[in-house]
PDB file of C-alpha atoms in Angstrom:
ATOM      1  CA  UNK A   1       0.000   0.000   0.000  1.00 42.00           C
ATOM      2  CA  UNK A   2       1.094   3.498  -0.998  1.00 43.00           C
ATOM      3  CA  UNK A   3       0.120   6.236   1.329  1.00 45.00           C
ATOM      4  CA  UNK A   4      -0.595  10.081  -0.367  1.00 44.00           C
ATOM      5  CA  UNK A   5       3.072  11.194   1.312  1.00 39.00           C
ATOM      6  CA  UNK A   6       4.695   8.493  -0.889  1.00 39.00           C
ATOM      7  CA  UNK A   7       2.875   8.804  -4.060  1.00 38.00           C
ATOM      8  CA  UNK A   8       3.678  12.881  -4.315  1.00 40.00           C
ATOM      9  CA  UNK A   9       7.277  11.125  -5.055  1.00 39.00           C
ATOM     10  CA  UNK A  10       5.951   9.007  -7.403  1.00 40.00           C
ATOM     11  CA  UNK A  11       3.923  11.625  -9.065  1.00 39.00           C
ATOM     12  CA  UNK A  12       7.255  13.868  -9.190  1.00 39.00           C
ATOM     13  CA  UNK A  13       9.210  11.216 -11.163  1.00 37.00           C
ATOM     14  CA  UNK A  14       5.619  10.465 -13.144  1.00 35.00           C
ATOM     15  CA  UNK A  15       2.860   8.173 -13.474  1.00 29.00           C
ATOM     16  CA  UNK A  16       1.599   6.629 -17.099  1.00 29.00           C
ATOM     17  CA  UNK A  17      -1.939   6.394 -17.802  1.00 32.00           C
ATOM     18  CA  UNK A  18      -2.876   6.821 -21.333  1.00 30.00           C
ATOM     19  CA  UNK A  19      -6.102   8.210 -20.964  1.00 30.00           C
ATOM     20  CA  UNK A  20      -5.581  11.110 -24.062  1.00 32.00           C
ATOM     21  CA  UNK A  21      -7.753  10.756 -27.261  1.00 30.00           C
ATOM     22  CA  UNK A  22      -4.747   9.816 -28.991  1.00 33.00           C
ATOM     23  CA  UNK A  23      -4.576   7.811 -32.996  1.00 33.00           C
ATOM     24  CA  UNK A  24      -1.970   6.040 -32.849  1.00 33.00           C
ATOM     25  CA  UNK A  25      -1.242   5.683 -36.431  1.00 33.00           C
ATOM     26  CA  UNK A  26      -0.007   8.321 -38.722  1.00 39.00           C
ATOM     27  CA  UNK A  27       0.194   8.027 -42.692  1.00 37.00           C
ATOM     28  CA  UNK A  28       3.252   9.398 -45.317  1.00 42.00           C
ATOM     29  CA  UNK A  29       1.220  11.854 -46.871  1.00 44.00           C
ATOM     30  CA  UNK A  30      -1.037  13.225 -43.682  1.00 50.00           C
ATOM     31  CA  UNK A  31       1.751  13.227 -41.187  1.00 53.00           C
ATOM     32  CA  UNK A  32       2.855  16.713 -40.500  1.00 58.00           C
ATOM     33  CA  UNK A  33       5.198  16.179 -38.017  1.00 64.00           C
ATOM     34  CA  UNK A  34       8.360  14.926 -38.868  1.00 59.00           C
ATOM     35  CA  UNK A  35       8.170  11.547 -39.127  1.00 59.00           C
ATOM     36  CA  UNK A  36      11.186  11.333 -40.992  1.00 63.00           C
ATOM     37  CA  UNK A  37      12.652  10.900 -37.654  1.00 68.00           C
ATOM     38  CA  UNK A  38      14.421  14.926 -37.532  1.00 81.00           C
ATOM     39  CA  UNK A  39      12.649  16.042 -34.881  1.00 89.00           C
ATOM     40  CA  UNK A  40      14.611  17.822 -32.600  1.00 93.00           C
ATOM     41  CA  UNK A  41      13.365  19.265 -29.181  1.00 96.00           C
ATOM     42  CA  UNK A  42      13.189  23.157 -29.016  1.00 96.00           C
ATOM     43  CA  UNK A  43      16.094  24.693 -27.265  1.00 96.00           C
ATOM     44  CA  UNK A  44      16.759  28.338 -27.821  1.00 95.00           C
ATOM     45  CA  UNK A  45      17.191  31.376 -25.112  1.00 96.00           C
ATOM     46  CA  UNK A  46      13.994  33.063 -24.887  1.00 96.00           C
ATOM     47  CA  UNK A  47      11.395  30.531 -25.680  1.00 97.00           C
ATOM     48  CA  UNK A  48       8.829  30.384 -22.975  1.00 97.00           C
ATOM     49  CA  UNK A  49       6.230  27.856 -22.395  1.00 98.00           C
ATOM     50  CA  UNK A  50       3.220  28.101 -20.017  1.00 98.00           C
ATOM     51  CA  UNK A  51       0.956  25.269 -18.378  1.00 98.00           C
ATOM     52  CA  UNK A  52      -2.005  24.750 -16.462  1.00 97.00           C
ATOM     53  CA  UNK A  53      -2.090  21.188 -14.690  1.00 96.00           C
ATOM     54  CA  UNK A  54      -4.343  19.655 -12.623  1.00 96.00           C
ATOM     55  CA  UNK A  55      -4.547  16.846  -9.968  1.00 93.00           C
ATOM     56  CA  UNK A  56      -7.973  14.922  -9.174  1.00 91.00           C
ATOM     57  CA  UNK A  57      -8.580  12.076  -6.789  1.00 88.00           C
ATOM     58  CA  UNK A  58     -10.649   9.843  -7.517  1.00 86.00           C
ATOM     59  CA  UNK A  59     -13.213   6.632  -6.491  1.00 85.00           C
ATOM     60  CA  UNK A  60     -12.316   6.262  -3.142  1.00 84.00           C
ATOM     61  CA  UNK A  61     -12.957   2.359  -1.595  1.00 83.00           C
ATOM     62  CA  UNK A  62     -12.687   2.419   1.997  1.00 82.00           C
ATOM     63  CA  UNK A  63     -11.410  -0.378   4.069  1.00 80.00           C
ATOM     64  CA  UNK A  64     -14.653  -1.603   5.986  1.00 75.00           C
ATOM     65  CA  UNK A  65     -18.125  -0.497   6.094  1.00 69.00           C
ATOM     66  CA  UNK A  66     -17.373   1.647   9.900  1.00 65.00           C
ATOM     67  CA  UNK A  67     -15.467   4.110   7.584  1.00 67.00           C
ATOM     68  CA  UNK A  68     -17.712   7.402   8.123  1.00 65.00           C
ATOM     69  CA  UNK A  69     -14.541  10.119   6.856  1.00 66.00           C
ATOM     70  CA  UNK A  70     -15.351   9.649   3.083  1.00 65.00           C
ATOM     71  CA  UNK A  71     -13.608  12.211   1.195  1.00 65.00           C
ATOM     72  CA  UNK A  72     -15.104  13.652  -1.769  1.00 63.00           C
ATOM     73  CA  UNK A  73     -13.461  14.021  -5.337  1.00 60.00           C
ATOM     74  CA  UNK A  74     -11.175  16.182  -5.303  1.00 83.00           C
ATOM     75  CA  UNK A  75      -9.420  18.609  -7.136  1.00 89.00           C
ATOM     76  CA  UNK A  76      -6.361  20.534  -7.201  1.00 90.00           C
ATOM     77  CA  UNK A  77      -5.031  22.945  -9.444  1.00 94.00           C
ATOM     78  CA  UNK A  78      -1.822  25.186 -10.811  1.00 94.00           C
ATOM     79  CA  UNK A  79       0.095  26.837 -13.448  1.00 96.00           C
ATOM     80  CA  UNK A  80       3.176  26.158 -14.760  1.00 96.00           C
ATOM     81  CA  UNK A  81       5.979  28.397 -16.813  1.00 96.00           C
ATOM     82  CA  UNK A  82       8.922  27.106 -18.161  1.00 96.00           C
ATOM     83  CA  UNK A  83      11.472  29.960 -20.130  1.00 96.00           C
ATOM     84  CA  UNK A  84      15.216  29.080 -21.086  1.00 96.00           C
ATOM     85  CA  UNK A  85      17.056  31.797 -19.475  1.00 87.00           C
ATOM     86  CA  UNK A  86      20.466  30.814 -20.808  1.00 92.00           C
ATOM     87  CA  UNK A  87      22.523  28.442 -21.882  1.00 93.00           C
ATOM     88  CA  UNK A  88      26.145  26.943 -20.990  1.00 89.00           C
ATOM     89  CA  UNK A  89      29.062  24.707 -22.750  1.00 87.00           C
ATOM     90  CA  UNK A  90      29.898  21.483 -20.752  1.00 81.00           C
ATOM     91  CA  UNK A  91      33.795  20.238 -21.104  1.00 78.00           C
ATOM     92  CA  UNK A  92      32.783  17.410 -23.509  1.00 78.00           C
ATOM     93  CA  UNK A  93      31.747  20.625 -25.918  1.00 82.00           C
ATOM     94  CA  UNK A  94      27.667  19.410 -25.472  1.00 83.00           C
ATOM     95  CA  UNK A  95      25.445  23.191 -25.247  1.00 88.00           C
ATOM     96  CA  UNK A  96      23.288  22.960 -22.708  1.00 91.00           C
ATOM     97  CA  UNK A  97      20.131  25.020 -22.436  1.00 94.00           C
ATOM     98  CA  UNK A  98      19.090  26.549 -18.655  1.00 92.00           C
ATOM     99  CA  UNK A  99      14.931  26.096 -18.484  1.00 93.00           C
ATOM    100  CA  UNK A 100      13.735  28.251 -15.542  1.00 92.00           C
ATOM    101  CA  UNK A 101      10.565  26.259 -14.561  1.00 91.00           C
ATOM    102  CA  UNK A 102       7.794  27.796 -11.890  1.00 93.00           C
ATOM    103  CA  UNK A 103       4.812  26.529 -10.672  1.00 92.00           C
ATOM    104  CA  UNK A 104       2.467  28.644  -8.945  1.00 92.00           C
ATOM    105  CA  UNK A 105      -1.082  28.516  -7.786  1.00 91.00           C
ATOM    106  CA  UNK A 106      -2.694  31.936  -8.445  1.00 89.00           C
ATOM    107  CA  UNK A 107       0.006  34.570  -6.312  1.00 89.00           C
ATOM    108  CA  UNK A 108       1.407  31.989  -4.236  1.00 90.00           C
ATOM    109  CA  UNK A 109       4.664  30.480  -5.872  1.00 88.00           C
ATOM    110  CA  UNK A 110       4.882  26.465  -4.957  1.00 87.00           C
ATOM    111  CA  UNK A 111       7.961  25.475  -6.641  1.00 85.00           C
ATOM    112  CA  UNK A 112      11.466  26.877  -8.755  1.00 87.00           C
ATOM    113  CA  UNK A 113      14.093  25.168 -10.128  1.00 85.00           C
ATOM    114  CA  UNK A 114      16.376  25.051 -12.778  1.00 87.00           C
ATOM    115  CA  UNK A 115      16.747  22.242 -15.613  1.00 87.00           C
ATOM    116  CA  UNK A 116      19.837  21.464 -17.849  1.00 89.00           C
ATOM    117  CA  UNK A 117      19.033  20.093 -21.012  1.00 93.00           C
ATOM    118  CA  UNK A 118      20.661  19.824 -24.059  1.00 93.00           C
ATOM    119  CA  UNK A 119      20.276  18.012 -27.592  1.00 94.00           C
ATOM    120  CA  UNK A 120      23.351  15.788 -28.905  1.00 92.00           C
ATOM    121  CA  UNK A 121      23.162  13.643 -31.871  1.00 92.00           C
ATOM    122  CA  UNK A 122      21.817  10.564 -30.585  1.00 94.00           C
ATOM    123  CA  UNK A 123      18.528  12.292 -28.184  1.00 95.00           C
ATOM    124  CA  UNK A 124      18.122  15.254 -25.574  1.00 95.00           C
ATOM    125  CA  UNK A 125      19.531  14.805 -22.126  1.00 93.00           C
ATOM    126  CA  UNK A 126      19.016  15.894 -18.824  1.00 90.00           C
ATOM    127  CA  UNK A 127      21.637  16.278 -16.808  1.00 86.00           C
ATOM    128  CA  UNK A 128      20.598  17.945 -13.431  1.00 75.00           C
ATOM    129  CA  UNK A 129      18.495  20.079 -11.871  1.00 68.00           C
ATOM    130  CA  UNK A 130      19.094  23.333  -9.250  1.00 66.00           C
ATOM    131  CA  UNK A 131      16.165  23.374  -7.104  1.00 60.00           C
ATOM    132  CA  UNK A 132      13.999  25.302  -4.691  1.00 54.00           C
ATOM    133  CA  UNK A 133      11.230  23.127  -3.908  1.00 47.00           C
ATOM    134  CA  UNK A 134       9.949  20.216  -6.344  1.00 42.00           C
ATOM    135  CA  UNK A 135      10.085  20.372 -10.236  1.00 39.00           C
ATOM    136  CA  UNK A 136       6.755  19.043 -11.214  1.00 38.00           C
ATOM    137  CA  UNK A 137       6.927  19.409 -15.042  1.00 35.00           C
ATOM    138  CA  UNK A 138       9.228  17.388 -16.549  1.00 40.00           C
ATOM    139  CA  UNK A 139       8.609  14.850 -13.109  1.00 35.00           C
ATOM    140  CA  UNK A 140      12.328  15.052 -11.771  1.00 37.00           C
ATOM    141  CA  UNK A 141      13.459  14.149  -8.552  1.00 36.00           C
ATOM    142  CA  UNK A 142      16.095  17.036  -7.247  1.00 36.00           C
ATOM    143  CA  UNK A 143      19.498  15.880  -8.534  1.00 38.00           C
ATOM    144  CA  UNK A 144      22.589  17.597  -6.973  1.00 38.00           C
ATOM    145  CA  UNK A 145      20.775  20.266  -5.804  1.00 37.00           C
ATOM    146  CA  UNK A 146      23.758  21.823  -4.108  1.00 36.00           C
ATOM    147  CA  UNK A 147      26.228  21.540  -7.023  1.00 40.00           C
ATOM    148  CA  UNK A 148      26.747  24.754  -9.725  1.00 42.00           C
ATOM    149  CA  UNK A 149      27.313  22.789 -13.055  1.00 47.00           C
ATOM    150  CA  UNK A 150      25.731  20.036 -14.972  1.00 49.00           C
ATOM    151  CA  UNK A 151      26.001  16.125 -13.651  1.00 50.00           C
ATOM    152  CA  UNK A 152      27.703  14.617 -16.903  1.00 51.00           C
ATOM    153  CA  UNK A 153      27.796  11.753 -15.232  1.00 54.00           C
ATOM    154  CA  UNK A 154      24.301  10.895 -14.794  1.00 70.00           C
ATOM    155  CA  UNK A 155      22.992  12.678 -17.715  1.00 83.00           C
ATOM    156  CA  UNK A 156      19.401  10.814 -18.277  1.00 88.00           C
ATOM    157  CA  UNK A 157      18.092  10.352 -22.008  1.00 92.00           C
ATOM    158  CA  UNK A 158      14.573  11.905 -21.975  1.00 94.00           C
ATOM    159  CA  UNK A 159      14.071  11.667 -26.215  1.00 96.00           C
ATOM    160  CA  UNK A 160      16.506   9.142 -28.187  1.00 96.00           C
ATOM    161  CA  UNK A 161      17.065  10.340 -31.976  1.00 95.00           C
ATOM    162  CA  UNK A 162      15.520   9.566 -34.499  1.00 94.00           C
ATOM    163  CA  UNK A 163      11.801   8.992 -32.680  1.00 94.00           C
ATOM    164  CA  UNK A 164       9.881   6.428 -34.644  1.00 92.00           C
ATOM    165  CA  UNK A 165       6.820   4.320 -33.445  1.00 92.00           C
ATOM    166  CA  UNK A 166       7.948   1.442 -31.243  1.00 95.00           C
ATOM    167  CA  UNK A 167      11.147   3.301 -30.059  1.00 96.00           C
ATOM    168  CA  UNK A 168      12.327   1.798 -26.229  1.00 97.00           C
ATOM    169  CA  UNK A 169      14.866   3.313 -24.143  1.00 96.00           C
ATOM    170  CA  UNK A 170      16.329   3.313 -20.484  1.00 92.00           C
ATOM    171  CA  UNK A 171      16.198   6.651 -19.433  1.00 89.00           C
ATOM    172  CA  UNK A 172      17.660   6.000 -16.032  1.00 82.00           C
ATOM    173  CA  UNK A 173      18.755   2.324 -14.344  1.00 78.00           C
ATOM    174  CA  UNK A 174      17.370   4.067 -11.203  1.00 65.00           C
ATOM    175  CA  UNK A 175      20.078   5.675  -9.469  1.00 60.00           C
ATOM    176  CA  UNK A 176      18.273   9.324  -7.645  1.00 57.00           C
ATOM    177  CA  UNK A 177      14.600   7.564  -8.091  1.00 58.00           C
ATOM    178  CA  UNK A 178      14.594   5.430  -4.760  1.00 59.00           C
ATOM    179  CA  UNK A 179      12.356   2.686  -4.582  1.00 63.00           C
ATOM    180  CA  UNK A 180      10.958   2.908  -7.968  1.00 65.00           C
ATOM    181  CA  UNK A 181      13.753   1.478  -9.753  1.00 75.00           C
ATOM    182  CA  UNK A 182      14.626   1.776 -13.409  1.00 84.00           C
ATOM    183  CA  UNK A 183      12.473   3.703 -15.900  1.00 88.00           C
ATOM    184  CA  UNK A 184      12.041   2.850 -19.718  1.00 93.00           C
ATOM    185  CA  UNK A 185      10.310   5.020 -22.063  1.00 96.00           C
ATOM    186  CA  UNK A 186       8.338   3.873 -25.482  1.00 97.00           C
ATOM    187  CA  UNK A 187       7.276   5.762 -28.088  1.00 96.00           C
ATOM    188  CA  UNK A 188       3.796   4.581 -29.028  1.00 96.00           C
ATOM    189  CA  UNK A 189       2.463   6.098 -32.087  1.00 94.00           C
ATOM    190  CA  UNK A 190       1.720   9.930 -33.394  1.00 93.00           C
ATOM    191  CA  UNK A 191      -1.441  11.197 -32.781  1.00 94.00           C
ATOM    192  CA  UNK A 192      -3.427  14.922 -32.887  1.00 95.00           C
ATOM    193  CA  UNK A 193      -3.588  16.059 -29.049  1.00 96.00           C
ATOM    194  CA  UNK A 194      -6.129  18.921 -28.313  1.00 97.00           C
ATOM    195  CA  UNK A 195      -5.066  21.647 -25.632  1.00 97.00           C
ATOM    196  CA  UNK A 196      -6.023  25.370 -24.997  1.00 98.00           C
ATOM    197  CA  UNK A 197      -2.798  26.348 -27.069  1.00 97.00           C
ATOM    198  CA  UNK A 198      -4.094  24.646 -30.316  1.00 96.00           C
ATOM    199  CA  UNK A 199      -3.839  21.261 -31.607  1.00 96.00           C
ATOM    200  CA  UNK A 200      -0.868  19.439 -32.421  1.00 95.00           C
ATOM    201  CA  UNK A 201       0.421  16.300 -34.064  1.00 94.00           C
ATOM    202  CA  UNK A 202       2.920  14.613 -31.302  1.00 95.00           C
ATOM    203  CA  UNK A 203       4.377  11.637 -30.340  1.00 95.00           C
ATOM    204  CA  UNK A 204       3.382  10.270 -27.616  1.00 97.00           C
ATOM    205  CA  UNK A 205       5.782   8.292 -25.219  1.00 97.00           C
ATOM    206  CA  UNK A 206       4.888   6.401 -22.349  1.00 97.00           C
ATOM    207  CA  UNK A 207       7.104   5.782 -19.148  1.00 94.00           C
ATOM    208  CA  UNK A 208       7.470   2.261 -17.727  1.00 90.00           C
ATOM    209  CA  UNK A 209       8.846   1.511 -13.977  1.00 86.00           C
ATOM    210  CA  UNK A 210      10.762  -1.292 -12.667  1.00 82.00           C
ATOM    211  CA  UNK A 211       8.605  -1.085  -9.231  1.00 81.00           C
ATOM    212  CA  UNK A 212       6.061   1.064  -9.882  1.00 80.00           C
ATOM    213  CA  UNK A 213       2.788  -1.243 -11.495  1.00 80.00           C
ATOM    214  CA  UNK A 214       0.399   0.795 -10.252  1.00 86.00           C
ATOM    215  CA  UNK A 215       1.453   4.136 -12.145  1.00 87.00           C
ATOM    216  CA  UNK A 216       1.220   5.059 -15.445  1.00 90.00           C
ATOM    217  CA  UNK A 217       2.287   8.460 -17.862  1.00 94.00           C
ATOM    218  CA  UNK A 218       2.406   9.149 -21.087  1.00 96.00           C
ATOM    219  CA  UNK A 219       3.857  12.531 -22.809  1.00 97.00           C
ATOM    220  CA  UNK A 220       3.222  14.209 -25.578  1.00 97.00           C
ATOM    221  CA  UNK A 221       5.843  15.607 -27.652  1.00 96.00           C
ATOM    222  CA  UNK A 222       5.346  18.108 -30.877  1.00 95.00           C
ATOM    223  CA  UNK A 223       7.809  20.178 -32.626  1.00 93.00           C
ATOM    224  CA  UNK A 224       6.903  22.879 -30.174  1.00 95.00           C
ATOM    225  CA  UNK A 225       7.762  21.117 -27.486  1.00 96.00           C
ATOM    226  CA  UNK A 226       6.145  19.156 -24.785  1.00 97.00           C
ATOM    227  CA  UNK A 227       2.314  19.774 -25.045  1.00 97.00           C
ATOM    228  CA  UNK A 228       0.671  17.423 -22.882  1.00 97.00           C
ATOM    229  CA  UNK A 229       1.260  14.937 -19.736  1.00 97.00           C
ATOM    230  CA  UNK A 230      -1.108  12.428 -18.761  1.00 96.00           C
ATOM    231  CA  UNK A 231      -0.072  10.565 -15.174  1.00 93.00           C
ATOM    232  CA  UNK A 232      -2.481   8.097 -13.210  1.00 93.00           C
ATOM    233  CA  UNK A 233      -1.561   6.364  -9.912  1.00 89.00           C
ATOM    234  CA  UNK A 234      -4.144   3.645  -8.919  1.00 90.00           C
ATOM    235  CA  UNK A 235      -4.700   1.830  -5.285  1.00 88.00           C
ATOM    236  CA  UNK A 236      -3.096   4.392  -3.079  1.00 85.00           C
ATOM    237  CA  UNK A 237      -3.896   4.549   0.218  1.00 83.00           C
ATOM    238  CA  UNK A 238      -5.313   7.438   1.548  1.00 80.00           C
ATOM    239  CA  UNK A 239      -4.657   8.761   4.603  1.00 78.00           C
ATOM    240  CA  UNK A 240      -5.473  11.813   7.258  1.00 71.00           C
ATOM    241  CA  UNK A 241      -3.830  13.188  10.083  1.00 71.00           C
ATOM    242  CA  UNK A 242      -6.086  10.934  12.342  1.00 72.00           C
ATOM    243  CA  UNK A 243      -5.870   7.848  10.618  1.00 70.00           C
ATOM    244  CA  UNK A 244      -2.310   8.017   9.299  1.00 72.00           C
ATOM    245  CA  UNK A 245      -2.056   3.906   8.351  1.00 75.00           C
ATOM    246  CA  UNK A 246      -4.767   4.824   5.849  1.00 77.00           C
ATOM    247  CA  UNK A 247      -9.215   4.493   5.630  1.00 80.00           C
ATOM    248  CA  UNK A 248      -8.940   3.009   2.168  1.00 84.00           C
ATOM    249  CA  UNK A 249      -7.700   3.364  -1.570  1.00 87.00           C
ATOM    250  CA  UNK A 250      -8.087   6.276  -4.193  1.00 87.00           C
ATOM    251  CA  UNK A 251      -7.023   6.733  -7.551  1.00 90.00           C
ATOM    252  CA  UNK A 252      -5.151  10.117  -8.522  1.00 91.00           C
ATOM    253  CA  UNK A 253      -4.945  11.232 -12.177  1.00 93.00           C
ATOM    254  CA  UNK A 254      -2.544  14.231 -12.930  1.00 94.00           C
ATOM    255  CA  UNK A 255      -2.632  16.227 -16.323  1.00 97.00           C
ATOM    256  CA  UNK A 256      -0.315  19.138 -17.519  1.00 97.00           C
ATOM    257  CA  UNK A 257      -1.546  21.051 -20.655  1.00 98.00           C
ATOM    258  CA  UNK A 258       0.104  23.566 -22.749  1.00 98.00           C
ATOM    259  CA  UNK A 259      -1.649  27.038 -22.685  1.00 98.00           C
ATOM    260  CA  UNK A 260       0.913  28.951 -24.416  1.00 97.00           C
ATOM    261  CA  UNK A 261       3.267  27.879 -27.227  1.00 92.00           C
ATOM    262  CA  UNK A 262       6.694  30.051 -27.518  1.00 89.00           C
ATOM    263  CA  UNK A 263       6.049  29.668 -31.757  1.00 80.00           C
TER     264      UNK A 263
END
């Protein structure tokens, strides 16, 4: 059993669910996107993206029928802004790209941090992250939050070049992610995704965990960028300050959404 303090963890790293409206296949002549395989994410001082995201939980079973503290559906949401402030060379010669990510929940500001990323040959890496409370975005744990340059060492592959349908990767064997173990990603199809910013074709990619069965997330990538998250973590336990082992199970379904495109 997962209790709500664990799963915000889980739901930082990210949870699959493909719940979108998403066609999975994509012919020659109607695909817009490159599905030549160039694709190459967006990195470029001064582009700016803006979210909204929002967290629901859902169908709550309690344990036994004496359970009278039945929470209702709830809902929870926030905005998110991501801008690449500047950029940096690492020794190895790779540019990476400084995104400035904030979430926020009307005037209150919830989270900061900054994310390295930067586009070789072979995919776009992430190498680390400088952070003032938890990146919820791009679902990073805080890696080296202390240090003042990129982690080469443990760069993780978020994309690997050139994306095509049935694409797997190991984007980390684990090490930073605690009990959840290692993460693979697969690219499942393209598909149209619908968002307040427009609609785009993307590719979406979903995340598999070594310990993790109960989570799910997909993402949706487009040549603007990312444009949609879908994350769903099922049988968690839910728990209050008086009964902190738990009253019974809920499901929690997470979704990010672009609002604003920096094209």
């Amino acid at each position: 059993m997962k209790s709500l303090r664990n799963i915000a963890e889980g739901l930082k790293l990210a949870i699959l669910a493909a719940l979108g409206v998403l066609q999975i296949s994509c012919s020659d002549d109607a695909c817009t996107l490159n599905c030549n395989g160039d694709l190459r994410y967006p990195l470029q001082i001064g582009y700016s993206w803006q979210y909204s995201g929002e967290e629901r939980i859902i169908n709550f079973r309690p344990d036994n029928d004496s359970i009278t503290e039945v929470p209702l559906d709830t809902v929870r949401r926030w905005d998110l802004t991501l801008s690449i402030s500047s950029s940096d060379t690492l020794d190895d010669g790779t540019i990476v790209y400084i995104i400035h990510e904030v979430q926020s929940e009307g005037d209150s500001l919830i989270a900061e941090s900054y994310q390295y990323y930067g586009n070789k040959a072979d995919g776009l890496y992430h190498y680390t992250d400088l952070s003032i409370g938890s990146p919820l975005l791009f679902f990073k744990t805080v890696a080296d939050a202390n240090t003042e340059a990129p982690n080469v060492d443990f760069a993780r592959k978020s994309l690997e070049y050139p994306l095509r349908e049935g694409l797997q990767w190991e984007y980390t064997n684990g090490f930073g992610y605690g009990s959840a173990g290692a993460i693979y990603k697969r690219v499942l199809g393209i598909g149209e995704q619908s968002v307040p910013a427009g609609t785009f074709e993307c590719y979406a990619i979903a995340w598999f965990w070594e310990n993790l069965p109960n989570t799910e997330h997909t993402e949706y990538i487009s040549d603007d960028g990312l444009v949609r998250t879908v994350t769903k973590a099922t049988n968690v336990e839910y728990t209050t300050y008086e009964y902190f082992d738990g009253i019974g199970l809920v499901d929690i379904v997470t979704e990010i959404r672009l609002t604003r495109s920096p094209f």
